[in-house]
Coordinates of C-alpha atoms in Angstrom, one line a residue:
X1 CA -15.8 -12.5 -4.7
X2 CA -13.1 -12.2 -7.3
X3 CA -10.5 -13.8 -4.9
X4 CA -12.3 -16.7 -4.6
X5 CA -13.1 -17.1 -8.3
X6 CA -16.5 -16.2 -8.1
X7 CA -17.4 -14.6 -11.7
X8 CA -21.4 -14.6 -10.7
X9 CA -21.4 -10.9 -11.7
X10 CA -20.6 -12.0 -14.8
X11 CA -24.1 -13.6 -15.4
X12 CA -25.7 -11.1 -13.3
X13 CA -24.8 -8.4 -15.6
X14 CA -25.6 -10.7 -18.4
X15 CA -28.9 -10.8 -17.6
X16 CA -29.7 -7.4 -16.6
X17 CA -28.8 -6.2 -20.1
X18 CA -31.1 -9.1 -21.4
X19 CA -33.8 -7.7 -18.6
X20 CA -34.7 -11.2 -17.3
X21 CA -35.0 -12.2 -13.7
X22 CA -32.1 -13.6 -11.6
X23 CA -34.4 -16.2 -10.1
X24 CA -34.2 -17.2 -6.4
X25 CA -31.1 -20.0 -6.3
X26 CA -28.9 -16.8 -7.6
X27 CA -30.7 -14.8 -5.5
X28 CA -30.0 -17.1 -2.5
X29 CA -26.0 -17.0 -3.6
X30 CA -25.8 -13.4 -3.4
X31 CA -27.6 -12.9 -0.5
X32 CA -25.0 -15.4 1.3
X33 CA -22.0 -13.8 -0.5
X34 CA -23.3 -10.8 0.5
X35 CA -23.1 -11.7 4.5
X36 CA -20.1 -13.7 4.0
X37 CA -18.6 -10.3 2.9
X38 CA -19.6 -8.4 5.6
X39 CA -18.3 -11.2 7.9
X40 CA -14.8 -11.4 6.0
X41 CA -15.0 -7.3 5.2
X42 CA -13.6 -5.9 1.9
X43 CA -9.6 -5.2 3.2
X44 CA -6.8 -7.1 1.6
X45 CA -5.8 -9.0 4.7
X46 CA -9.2 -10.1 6.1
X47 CA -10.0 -11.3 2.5
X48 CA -6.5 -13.0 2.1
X49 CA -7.1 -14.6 5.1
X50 CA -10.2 -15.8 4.0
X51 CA -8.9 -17.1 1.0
X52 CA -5.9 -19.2 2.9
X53 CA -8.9 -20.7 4.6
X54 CA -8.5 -18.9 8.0
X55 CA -11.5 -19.5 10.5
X56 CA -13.4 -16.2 11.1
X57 CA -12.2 -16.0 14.6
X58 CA -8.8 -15.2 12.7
X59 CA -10.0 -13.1 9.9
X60 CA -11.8 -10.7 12.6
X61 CA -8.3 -10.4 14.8
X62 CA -7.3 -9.2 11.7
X63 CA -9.8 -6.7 10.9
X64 CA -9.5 -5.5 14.7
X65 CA -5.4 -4.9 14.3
X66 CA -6.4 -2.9 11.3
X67 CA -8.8 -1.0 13.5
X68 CA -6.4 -0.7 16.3
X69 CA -3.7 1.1 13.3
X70 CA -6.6 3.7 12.3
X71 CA -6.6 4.2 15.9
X72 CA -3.5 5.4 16.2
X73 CA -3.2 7.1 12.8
X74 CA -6.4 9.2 14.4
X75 CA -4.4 10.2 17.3
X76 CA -2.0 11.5 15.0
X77 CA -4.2 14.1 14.2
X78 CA -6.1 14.5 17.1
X79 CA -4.3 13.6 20.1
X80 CA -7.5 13.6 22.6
X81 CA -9.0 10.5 21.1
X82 CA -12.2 12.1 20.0
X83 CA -12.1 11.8 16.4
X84 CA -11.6 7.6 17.1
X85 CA -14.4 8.2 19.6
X86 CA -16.3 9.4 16.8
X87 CA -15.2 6.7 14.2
X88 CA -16.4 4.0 16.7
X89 CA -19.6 5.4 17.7
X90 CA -20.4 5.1 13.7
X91 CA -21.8 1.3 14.1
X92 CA -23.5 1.7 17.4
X93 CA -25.4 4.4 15.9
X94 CA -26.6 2.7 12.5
X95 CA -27.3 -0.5 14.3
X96 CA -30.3 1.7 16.4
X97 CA -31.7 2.7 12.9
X98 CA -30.6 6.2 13.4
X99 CA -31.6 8.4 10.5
X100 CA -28.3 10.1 11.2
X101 CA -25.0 10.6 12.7
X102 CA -25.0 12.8 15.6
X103 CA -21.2 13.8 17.1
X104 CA -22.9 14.7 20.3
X105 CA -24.0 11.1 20.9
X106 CA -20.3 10.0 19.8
X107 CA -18.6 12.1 22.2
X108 CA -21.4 12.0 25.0
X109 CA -21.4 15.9 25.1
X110 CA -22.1 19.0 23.8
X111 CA -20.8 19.4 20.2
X112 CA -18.1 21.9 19.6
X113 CA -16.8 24.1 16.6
X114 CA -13.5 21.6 16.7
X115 CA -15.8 19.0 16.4
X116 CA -17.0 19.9 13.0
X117 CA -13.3 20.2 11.8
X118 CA -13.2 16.9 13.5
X119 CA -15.4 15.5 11.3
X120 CA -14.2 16.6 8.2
X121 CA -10.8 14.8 9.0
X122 CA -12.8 12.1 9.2
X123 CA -14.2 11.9 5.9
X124 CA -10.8 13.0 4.7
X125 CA -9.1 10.1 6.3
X126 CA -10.9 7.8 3.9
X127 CA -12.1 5.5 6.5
X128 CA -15.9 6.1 6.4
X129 CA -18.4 7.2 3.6
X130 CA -20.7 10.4 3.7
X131 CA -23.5 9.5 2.3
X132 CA -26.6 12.3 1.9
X133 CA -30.4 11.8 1.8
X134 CA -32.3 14.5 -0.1
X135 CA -36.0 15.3 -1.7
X136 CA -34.8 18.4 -3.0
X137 CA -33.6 18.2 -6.4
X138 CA -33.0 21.8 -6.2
X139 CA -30.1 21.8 -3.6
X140 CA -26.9 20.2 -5.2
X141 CA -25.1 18.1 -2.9
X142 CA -22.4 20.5 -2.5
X143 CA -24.6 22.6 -1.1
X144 CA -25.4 20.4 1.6
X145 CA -23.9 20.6 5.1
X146 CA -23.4 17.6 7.0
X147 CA -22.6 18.8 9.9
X148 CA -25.5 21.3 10.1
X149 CA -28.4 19.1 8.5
X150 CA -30.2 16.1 9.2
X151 CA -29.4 14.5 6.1
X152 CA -26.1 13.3 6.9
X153 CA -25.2 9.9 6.9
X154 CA -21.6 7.9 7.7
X155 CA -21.1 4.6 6.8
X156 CA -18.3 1.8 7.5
X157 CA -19.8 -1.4 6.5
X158 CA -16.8 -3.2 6.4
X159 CA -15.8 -3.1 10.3
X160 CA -19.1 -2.6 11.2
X161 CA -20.0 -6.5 12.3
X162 CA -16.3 -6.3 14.5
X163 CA -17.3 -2.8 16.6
X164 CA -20.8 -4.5 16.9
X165 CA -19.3 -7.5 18.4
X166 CA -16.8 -6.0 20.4
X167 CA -17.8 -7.5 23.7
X168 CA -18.2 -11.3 22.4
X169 CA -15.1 -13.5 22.5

């Protein structure tokens, strides 16, 4: 948004503070800058792109070369492909509504012990988001296990529209 000029946050902010309504032609804005971002995605060169008025055919080729580097960065630390295994699997299962991630379905097996270290390079590679879903305001989310609980949840919303439409050229 801010590298095409777009200060509409500005106002949006604005009016929050002042409690009034947005109305529906903002509304309408930021429900299509909101698709045109997923469609361009948030990284530097897909939004540079964008901005040098590359068509979208481009600006995904771009965003799949960056997928193709995490790709080899994962090997790096695991050599068998599963943690990219896992990283992809990430869209395909969000896009079925599932309430969360299961590394079983990723890998097609049985999970493992290294898969739960697997994981957590995951999250520590930057590349996704954990998010948590809990009713008890007891439990602390430190005290919650992903990969023991149903409450876990990994997003990637920025590459998510290219692994979705992997097959279509």
């Amino acid at each position: 948004m801010w590298a095409i000029g777009n200060n509409t946050y500005d106002l949006i902010r604005e009016l929050y503070n002042q409690k009034k309504p947005l109305g529906q032609a903002v509304n309408r804005k930021l429900m299509r800058d909101f698709r045109l971002y997923m469609a361009v995605g948030g990284m530097s060169q897909s939004v540079m792109a964008y901005v040098e008025g590359r068509n979208f055919t481009e600006i995904d080729n771009i965003k799949r070369s960056i997928i193709s580097l995490y790709e080899d960065d994962f090997k790096k630390i695991d050599s068998s492909g599963r943690i990219f295994a896992m990283y992809k699997a990430i869209p395909a299962q969000l896009s079925k509504g599932i309430k969360r991630y299961s590394i079983s379905k990723a890998k097609g097996f049985r999970k493992t012990q290294k898969d739960d270290e697997l994981l957590f390079d995951l999250l520590d590679s930057k590349t996704v988001l954990a998010s948590y879903n809990t009713t008890d305001s007891r439990v602390t989310l430190s005290q919650k296990d992903i990969t023991r609980t149903s409450d876990g949840y990994l997003n990637l919303p920025v590459f998510m529209i290219s692994f979705l439409a992997e097959g279509i050229k």
